[in-house]
Amino acid sequence: MCPHANADSAPAQVDKADMVQVPLAQPGVNGVHANGKRGSTRRAVPNLDEKRNPYAPRAADFLSNISNFNIIESTLREGEQFANAFFDTKTKIAIAKALDAFGVEYIELTSPAASEQSRADCEAICKLGLKAKILTHIRCHMDDARIAVETGVDGVDVVIGTSSFLREFSHGKDMAYITKTAIEVIEYVKSKGIEVRFSSEDSFRSDLVDLLSIYQTVDKIGVNRVGIADTVGCANPRQVYDLVRTLRGVVACDIEIHLHNDTGMAIANAYTALEAGATHIDTSVLGIGERVGITPLGGLVACLYAANPEYVKSKYNLPMLREIENLVAEAVEVNIPFMNPITGYCAFTHKAGIHAKAILNNPSTYEILKPEDFGLTRYVSIGHRLTGWNAVKSRVEQLGLKLTDAEIKDATNKIKELADVRTQSMDDVDSLLRVYHSGIQSGELAVGQKEALDALLKKHREQSATRDGSD
Ligand SMILES: CC(=O)SCCNC(=O)CCNC(=O)[C@H](O)C(C)(C)COP(=O)(O)OP(=O)(O)OC[C@H]1O[C@@H](n2cnc3c(N)ncnc32)[C@H](O)[C@@H]1OP(=O)(O)O
Ligand SMILES: O=C(O)CCC(=O)C(=O)O
Ligand SMILES: [Mg+2]
């Protein structure tokens, strides 16, 4: 099983038994090198620069295009709309505190109009004195606005559908009514001295003229942010880029974006939105929300980190990510998905021999994210038929055994032969290496003596069985 595995319950269970834990080494500092030299000075991995590869990610682009983004963390609003979610007050407070410690700029809470407990929880979270600004999310309606401002929030996110689908089948209001009510609600919230954002639900299926017109109107009356919402997850990165770019030329206020993940585009769309000039991205932990949810916090962080690790490290407490995901996974009774960026159960496990050798020499060969920056560990998996001798050599060194390269290659062949029948556990590999080593030491074995090795292994198995039987 892989090291960050969740077994079959929600919180991640770590089973490291079958893995070689690779030292989180800087190349040439204390890594276990395939050439057998510890601490040898290796040439630094060249940075891909513009001249040599125009597509190489460059921190400069990232900084100029995405200089000041904010995360609006909506696990306690959009996330509560996830099918499995029921957050009691204690859990909401734990999640809010964890998100705050992670460093998100905003925490968005379910409308206090939803229920009496939602209202009380909103007040309780406002009283925690967190660094993150606390928002609540309401319909474009004066009744909701009045309740919201009484809770003590730092800001109110107002939303109403502008697509013909929602105008006809959800609230039944036309653009004139929407605009009039939006102005009334925004002015009311502003009069209370707190932030207000106006968002048009289902933006990508709304008429562009209607959309730009209402955004311009609310911008003129001093809304803090306008929000674009891909409510049904229909947008692709090019559409996101175009709409955000167009809006950037029309309003002076900040631009927030809320992206559903129905077609798996939510992270890419969020990144593109930032490149196009969005300032605020909505996320939820593990992406939970209506249907398959929205841009996941961890996925967005991974994608931004890949573009500019130092910037993202300075902004967020990255080692907390796993703890937050476990907290939420447990609360909503799901596993962390195996392919989750950063915390997926094999996110930092390397298997094939070619990868293992290069990783042991320099982790940047096959990793764009550094596990140590997330408080996680890198593993090399051995004992399967894809194992190479370089990976076995690193295990031999970890076990403190003295074998030549030729002997290690010979032992590797045996591991592969056995692994063709069944993958060998770490214990299997270790005992094979020990048996091999003692055979060499005692002179009972030499490189290439297959039969002698089989006999030694058989003897070892019989001795172990007798020992186990007498225990
Ligand atoms: C895309 C999104 O995720 S938006 C956020 C979704 N969040 C929520 O729905 C919060 C949880 N919701 C609730 O607790 C309830 O739906 C409430 C309290 C908001 C409303 O409950 P009810 O009054 O019983 O209405 P119900 O939920 O059946 O229908 C929604 C009502 O809001 C109206 N409405 C829907 N969207 C909006 C909007 N954005 N602005 C104003 N009114 C709206 C509808 O017209 C309908 O009112 P009606 O019954 O008078 O026609
Ligand atoms: O308020 C918003 O911008 C988004 C609301 C929402 O959850 C959605 O449209 O999917
Ligand atoms: Mg949503």
XYZ file of C-alpha atoms and ligand atoms in Angstrom:
533
model
C 0.000 0.000 0.000
C 1.175 3.519 -0.705
C 2.388 5.710 2.106
C -0.313 8.358 2.241
C -2.990 5.742 1.830
C -6.374 6.201 3.375
C -7.066 2.511 3.798
C -10.816 2.373 3.727
C -11.758 4.940 6.289
C -11.847 8.683 5.937
C -8.702 9.870 7.757
C -5.501 9.069 5.926
C -3.798 5.975 7.279
C -0.088 5.734 6.710
C 1.302 2.341 5.856
C 4.977 2.681 5.124
C 5.813 -0.968 5.445
C 6.493 -1.618 1.784
C 8.311 1.563 0.922
C 11.794 2.881 1.043
C 11.587 6.271 2.669
C 13.922 8.434 0.689
C 15.848 11.062 2.599
C 14.456 14.463 1.711
C 17.820 15.498 0.444
C 19.138 18.341 -1.562
C 20.979 16.877 -4.518
C 24.598 16.449 -3.619
C 24.037 17.131 0.066
C 22.934 14.006 1.859
C 21.112 11.990 -0.737
C 21.838 8.360 -1.421
C 23.356 8.476 -4.848
C 23.333 5.784 -7.456
C 27.028 6.256 -8.113
C 27.661 5.227 -4.553
C 29.151 8.544 -3.517
C 27.437 10.180 -0.617
C 27.494 13.936 -0.659
C 29.126 14.171 -4.048
C 28.738 17.539 -5.717
C 26.442 17.128 -8.648
C 25.722 19.675 -11.301
C 22.605 21.659 -10.391
C 19.578 20.887 -12.543
C 19.543 23.591 -15.189
C 16.637 26.002 -15.032
C 14.597 25.846 -18.164
C 14.777 29.340 -19.483
C 12.788 31.167 -22.088
C 15.383 30.852 -24.819
C 15.729 27.123 -24.481
C 12.073 26.367 -23.876
C 9.482 29.068 -24.418
C 6.874 26.954 -22.591
C 8.894 26.573 -19.396
C 7.052 27.915 -16.358
C 8.635 31.156 -15.247
C 8.166 32.767 -11.871
C 8.383 36.188 -13.509
C 5.224 35.571 -15.515
C 3.483 34.288 -12.477
C 4.389 37.311 -10.420
C 3.440 39.848 -13.025
C 0.154 38.207 -13.929
C -0.855 36.905 -10.548
C 0.524 39.379 -8.112
C -2.136 39.499 -5.471
C -4.603 36.672 -5.328
C -6.942 35.838 -2.477
C -8.575 32.583 -1.570
C -12.231 32.714 -0.588
C -12.524 29.406 1.185
C -16.075 28.165 0.899
C -15.984 24.741 2.572
C -18.404 26.136 5.152
C -20.772 27.403 2.426
C -20.377 25.621 -0.935
C -18.916 22.635 0.947
C -22.025 22.394 3.093
C -23.924 21.885 -0.156
C -21.986 18.620 -0.737
C -24.369 15.675 -0.571
C -22.707 14.099 2.499
C -22.058 17.264 4.475
C -23.469 17.896 7.904
C -21.286 20.207 9.952
C -22.175 20.663 13.604
C -21.028 23.841 15.333
C -17.910 22.242 16.795
C -16.827 20.942 13.399
C -17.495 24.269 11.699
C -15.361 26.029 14.294
C -12.562 23.462 13.918
C -12.605 23.865 10.128
C -12.701 27.665 10.336
C -9.749 27.721 12.754
C -7.741 25.297 10.603
C -8.374 27.322 7.442
C -7.381 30.462 9.291
C -4.161 28.874 10.508
C -3.461 27.742 6.943
C -3.740 31.386 5.912
C -6.736 31.713 3.603
C -7.755 35.320 3.233
C -11.523 34.777 3.475
C -13.859 32.167 4.913
C -17.346 32.064 3.414
C -20.246 30.745 5.504
C -23.699 29.462 4.642
C -26.454 32.036 4.632
C -27.798 32.822 8.095
C -31.205 32.775 6.416
C -30.863 29.023 5.861
C -31.732 28.025 9.427
C -31.558 29.205 13.021
C -28.436 27.089 13.629
C -26.781 28.493 10.486
C -27.365 31.981 11.858
C -26.024 31.084 15.320
C -22.950 29.358 13.819
C -22.249 32.387 11.666
C -22.285 34.597 14.764
C -20.094 32.137 16.674
C -17.465 32.038 13.917
C -17.461 35.838 13.649
C -16.677 35.999 17.361
C -13.589 33.761 17.055
C -11.431 36.745 16.123
C -9.762 34.974 13.200
C -7.315 36.728 10.888
C -9.326 35.638 7.840
C -12.249 37.845 6.908
C -15.593 36.153 7.488
C -18.187 36.355 4.742
C -21.666 35.047 4.403
C -23.433 34.198 1.179
C -26.991 35.371 0.554
C -29.661 35.658 -2.095
C -30.141 39.046 -3.666
C -32.918 39.900 -1.284
C -33.302 42.544 1.430
C -34.631 40.014 3.976
C -31.443 37.940 3.688
C -29.257 41.072 3.732
C -30.838 42.303 6.978
C -30.187 38.983 8.714
C -26.644 38.768 7.328
C -25.411 42.152 8.533
C -26.638 41.405 12.056
C -24.292 38.402 12.413
C -21.082 40.397 12.669
C -19.582 39.266 9.343
C -16.849 41.272 7.605
C -18.633 41.039 4.299
C -21.642 39.742 2.425
C -21.531 37.842 -0.859
C -24.722 38.500 -2.797
C -25.734 36.219 -5.648
C -28.521 35.981 -8.185
C -28.912 33.997 -11.373
C -28.676 35.973 -14.606
C -28.955 33.174 -17.167
C -32.279 32.666 -18.901
C -32.480 29.213 -17.265
C -32.354 30.639 -13.781
C -34.411 33.732 -14.565
C -37.160 31.511 -15.899
C -36.973 28.436 -13.669
C -35.355 29.582 -10.397
C -36.330 33.044 -9.210
C -38.455 34.245 -12.132
C -37.126 37.821 -12.172
C -36.053 39.892 -15.189
C -32.814 41.888 -15.512
C -34.501 45.173 -14.573
C -35.754 43.691 -11.305
C -32.387 42.001 -10.627
C -30.525 45.265 -11.173
C -32.875 47.287 -8.988
C -32.728 44.749 -6.133
C -28.956 44.379 -6.441
C -28.507 48.146 -6.042
C -30.796 48.178 -3.016
C -29.039 45.250 -1.309
C -25.511 46.490 -2.087
C -26.231 49.985 -0.819
C -27.761 48.582 2.332
C -24.765 46.325 3.086
C -22.341 49.143 2.287
C -24.210 51.436 4.666
C -23.264 48.998 7.447
C -19.580 49.565 6.700
C -18.753 46.027 5.605
C -17.597 44.477 2.319
C -20.095 43.527 -0.320
C -19.733 41.428 -3.430
C -22.243 40.956 -6.234
C -22.179 37.773 -8.294
C -24.211 36.585 -11.256
C -24.968 32.910 -10.906
C -24.569 30.878 -14.115
C -22.464 33.628 -15.722
C -21.244 31.535 -18.635
C -24.787 30.839 -19.820
C -25.882 34.451 -19.316
C -26.208 37.055 -22.035
C -22.882 38.930 -22.199
C -24.522 42.345 -22.605
C -26.760 41.727 -19.559
C -23.789 40.501 -17.618
C -21.436 43.379 -18.358
C -24.204 45.874 -17.833
C -25.064 44.681 -14.320
C -21.385 44.360 -13.360
C -20.784 47.935 -14.529
C -23.791 49.196 -12.571
C -22.730 47.574 -9.309
C -19.122 48.638 -9.816
C -20.245 52.260 -10.162
C -22.109 52.134 -6.838
C -18.984 50.868 -5.093
C -19.275 47.103 -4.725
C -15.987 45.619 -3.438
C -15.973 42.700 -5.858
C -17.965 41.311 -8.690
C -18.212 37.555 -9.003
C -18.290 35.332 -12.040
C -19.808 31.917 -11.368
C -19.475 28.836 -13.538
C -22.381 27.318 -11.677
C -22.770 24.266 -13.890
C -19.070 23.710 -14.653
C -19.515 24.275 -18.382
C -16.644 26.703 -19.024
C -13.240 25.875 -20.487
C -10.029 27.837 -19.850
C -10.310 29.891 -23.035
C -13.843 30.988 -22.162
C -12.756 31.805 -18.627
C -9.825 33.835 -19.906
C -12.016 35.765 -22.343
C -14.739 36.599 -19.846
C -12.387 37.638 -17.048
C -10.270 39.672 -19.455
C -13.337 41.416 -20.850
C -14.665 42.133 -17.380
C -11.258 43.432 -16.285
C -11.610 46.098 -18.937
C -15.087 47.068 -17.758
C -14.947 47.271 -13.945
C -12.494 48.838 -11.523
C -13.329 46.616 -8.552
C -11.858 43.220 -7.706
C -13.006 40.132 -9.609
C -13.896 36.881 -7.898
C -14.535 33.590 -9.644
C -16.401 30.480 -8.569
C -15.807 27.400 -10.699
C -17.628 24.090 -10.620
C -15.773 20.946 -11.573
C -18.342 18.981 -13.572
C -15.920 18.465 -16.450
C -12.745 18.449 -14.369
C -11.721 21.981 -15.414
C -11.989 23.754 -12.073
C -8.291 24.013 -11.225
C -7.187 24.910 -14.748
C -9.992 27.444 -14.997
C -8.999 29.026 -11.682
C -5.394 29.390 -12.785
C -6.465 30.870 -16.102
C -8.791 33.293 -14.324
C -5.848 34.558 -12.270
C -3.762 34.995 -15.400
C -6.612 36.987 -16.922
C -6.883 39.342 -13.962
C -9.180 37.728 -11.377
C -8.198 38.614 -7.823
C -10.245 36.178 -5.731
C -10.724 32.426 -6.222
C -13.387 30.391 -4.449
C -12.229 27.018 -3.145
C -13.392 24.280 -0.844
C -11.368 21.613 0.908
C -11.225 18.534 -1.358
C -13.428 20.525 -3.735
C -16.636 19.532 -1.941
C -19.833 21.244 -3.012
C -22.946 20.756 -5.106
C -22.610 17.685 -7.376
C -18.822 17.154 -7.829
C -18.020 20.506 -6.269
C -15.646 23.353 -7.066
C -11.947 24.219 -7.301
C -10.254 22.267 -4.494
C -8.079 24.226 -2.099
C -5.235 21.681 -2.336
C -5.369 21.515 -6.128
C -5.276 25.282 -6.471
C -2.381 25.510 -4.038
C -0.485 22.775 -5.926
C -0.973 24.564 -9.206
C 0.098 27.950 -7.827
C 3.044 26.393 -5.981
C 4.237 24.754 -9.198
C 4.317 28.209 -10.778
C 5.996 29.969 -7.872
C 6.874 27.863 -4.822
C 8.522 30.587 -2.767
C 5.587 32.963 -3.129
C 3.029 30.324 -2.214
C 5.140 29.073 0.712
C 5.336 32.579 2.082
C 1.573 33.037 1.828
C 0.219 29.762 3.250
C 1.112 27.248 5.935
C 1.458 24.390 3.480
C 2.159 21.548 5.946
C -1.341 22.134 7.359
C -3.033 21.101 4.140
C -3.089 17.401 4.916
C -4.498 17.991 8.393
C -7.283 20.195 6.993
C -8.137 17.657 4.302
C -8.258 14.869 6.869
C -10.489 16.981 9.105
C -12.963 17.652 6.298
C -12.758 14.124 4.854
C -13.635 12.740 8.251
C -16.443 15.243 8.775
C -18.120 14.364 5.482
C -17.183 10.685 5.600
C -15.179 10.400 2.397
C -11.664 9.239 1.583
C -9.060 11.588 0.222
C -9.071 10.717 -3.503
C -6.105 8.595 -4.578
C -5.186 11.093 -7.308
C -5.514 14.160 -5.121
C -2.737 16.674 -5.750
C -0.232 16.703 -2.850
C -2.105 14.401 -0.459
C -3.254 11.655 -2.825
C -1.991 8.422 -1.380
C 0.833 7.945 -3.850
C 1.498 11.623 -4.623
C 5.172 11.276 -3.697
C 5.784 7.596 -4.374
C 8.055 6.590 -7.243
C 7.899 3.104 -8.635
C 9.582 2.341 -11.960
C 13.315 1.687 -11.819
C 14.177 4.498 -14.225
C 12.267 6.988 -12.078
C 13.668 5.621 -8.832
C 17.275 5.990 -9.961
C 16.797 9.579 -11.070
C 14.785 10.513 -7.982
C 17.511 9.158 -5.740
C 20.005 11.333 -7.582
C 17.860 14.428 -7.684
C 14.147 14.570 -6.752
C 13.486 17.400 -9.209
C 13.843 14.900 -12.045
C 10.340 13.570 -11.462
C 8.779 15.958 -8.954
C 7.371 19.413 -9.478
C 6.171 19.645 -5.869
C 8.568 19.110 -2.975
C 6.952 16.856 -0.376
C 8.976 18.415 2.421
C 7.331 21.787 1.758
C 4.012 20.114 2.620
C 5.376 18.222 5.617
C 5.219 14.986 3.626
C 7.681 12.260 2.716
C 8.980 10.897 -0.544
C 8.991 7.128 -1.081
C 10.554 4.751 -3.537
C 8.638 1.541 -3.963
C 10.712 -1.622 -4.501
C 9.941 -5.326 -4.579
C 7.872 -5.326 -7.776
C 8.830 -6.388 -11.272
C 9.651 -2.795 -12.319
C 12.350 -2.492 -9.631
C 15.839 -1.509 -10.762
C 19.183 -2.181 -9.107
C 19.757 1.485 -8.200
C 16.676 1.473 -5.983
C 17.775 -1.806 -4.413
C 21.203 -0.306 -3.813
C 19.666 2.514 -1.815
C 17.891 -0.074 0.346
C 21.103 -2.068 0.765
C 22.773 1.094 2.039
C 19.876 1.882 4.359
C 20.213 -1.637 5.814
C 23.943 -1.075 6.276
C 24.880 -4.102 4.116
C 28.124 -4.174 2.172
C 27.548 -5.479 -1.364
C 29.262 -4.666 -4.636
C 27.283 -3.302 -7.575
C 27.535 -6.683 -9.300
C 26.123 -8.400 -6.210
C 23.289 -5.883 -5.934
C 22.407 -6.418 -9.592
C 22.403 -10.165 -8.976
C 20.117 -9.780 -5.934
C 17.862 -7.465 -7.970
C 17.440 -10.162 -10.601
C 16.201 -12.507 -7.889
C 13.783 -9.870 -6.559
C 12.398 -9.375 -10.063
C 12.070 -13.103 -10.632
C 10.061 -13.472 -7.420
C 8.072 -10.319 -8.172
C 6.951 -11.790 -11.472
C 4.872 -14.165 -9.372
C 3.853 -11.778 -6.597
C 4.994 -8.337 -5.472
C 7.479 -8.688 -2.629
C 6.857 -6.806 0.605
C 9.583 -4.678 2.154
C 10.155 -7.465 4.691
C 10.571 -9.969 1.829
C 13.080 -7.709 0.090
C 14.984 -7.032 3.299
C 15.286 -10.682 4.224
C 16.358 -11.598 0.690
C 19.056 -8.930 0.849
C 20.196 -10.119 4.266
C 20.323 -13.737 3.143
C 22.219 -12.676 0.032
C 24.631 -10.622 2.114
C 25.330 -13.373 4.633
C 25.796 -15.877 1.790
C 28.435 -13.629 0.272
C 30.077 -13.066 3.656
C 30.218 -16.784 4.443
C 31.451 -17.702 0.979
C 28.387 -19.902 0.335
C 27.340 -17.584 -2.499
C 28.893 -15.713 -5.412
C 27.429 -13.595 -8.202
C 25.395 -15.634 -10.676
C 25.056 -18.750 -8.489
C 21.310 -19.011 -8.820
C 20.974 -22.465 -7.342
C 23.064 -21.585 -4.295
C 20.902 -18.508 -3.723
C 17.694 -20.536 -4.058
C 19.046 -23.058 -1.558
C 19.944 -20.309 0.930
C 16.519 -18.716 0.572
C 14.809 -22.072 1.030
C 16.842 -22.746 4.167
C 15.971 -19.297 5.501
C 12.253 -19.876 4.849
C 12.347 -23.221 6.647
C 14.195 -21.761 9.628
C 11.685 -18.899 9.835
C 8.759 -21.338 9.637
C 10.232 -23.457 12.453
C 10.829 -20.334 14.548
C 7.287 -19.077 13.926
C 5.873 -22.511 14.721
C 7.677 -22.701 18.050
C 6.640 -19.154 19.073
C -25.637 28.264 -6.830
C -25.703 28.326 -5.363
O -25.134 27.487 -4.761
S -26.515 29.580 -4.637
C -26.472 29.248 -2.913
C -27.375 28.162 -2.518
N -27.554 28.225 -1.110
C -28.684 27.965 -0.521
O -29.675 27.609 -1.147
C -28.691 28.133 0.965
C -29.647 27.169 1.617
N -30.992 27.461 1.221
C -32.049 27.510 2.052
O -31.946 27.261 3.227
C -33.347 27.905 1.447
O -33.334 27.587 0.051
C -33.633 29.440 1.612
C -33.776 29.737 3.096
C -32.522 30.267 1.033
C -34.935 29.781 0.879
O -35.878 28.871 1.293
P -37.421 28.970 0.792
O -37.949 30.323 1.029
O -38.107 27.828 1.457
O -37.360 28.802 -0.806
P -36.842 27.644 -1.724
O -35.508 27.179 -1.260
O -37.866 26.581 -1.896
O -36.696 28.398 -3.118
C -35.759 29.398 -3.317
C -36.429 30.754 -3.197
O -35.443 31.772 -3.335
C -35.701 32.541 -4.545
N -34.401 32.756 -5.108
C -33.586 31.813 -5.650
N -32.413 32.366 -5.931
C -32.483 33.639 -5.540
C -31.545 34.671 -5.558
N -30.315 34.432 -5.978
N -31.910 35.866 -5.086
C -33.156 36.059 -4.616
N -34.089 35.096 -4.555
C -33.730 33.897 -5.017
C -36.634 31.678 -5.376
O -37.426 32.449 -6.201
C -37.449 30.997 -4.280
O -38.371 31.926 -3.763
P -39.982 31.646 -3.906
O -40.250 30.362 -3.279
O -40.584 32.814 -3.201
O -40.198 31.644 -5.377
O -21.885 33.370 -5.314
C -21.264 32.911 -6.257
O -20.498 33.581 -6.930
C -21.395 31.483 -6.622
C -22.624 30.819 -6.174
C -22.562 29.371 -6.463
O -22.301 28.560 -5.595
C -22.609 28.940 -7.856
O -23.017 29.704 -8.714
O -22.252 27.772 -8.093
Mg -21.427 26.793 -6.383
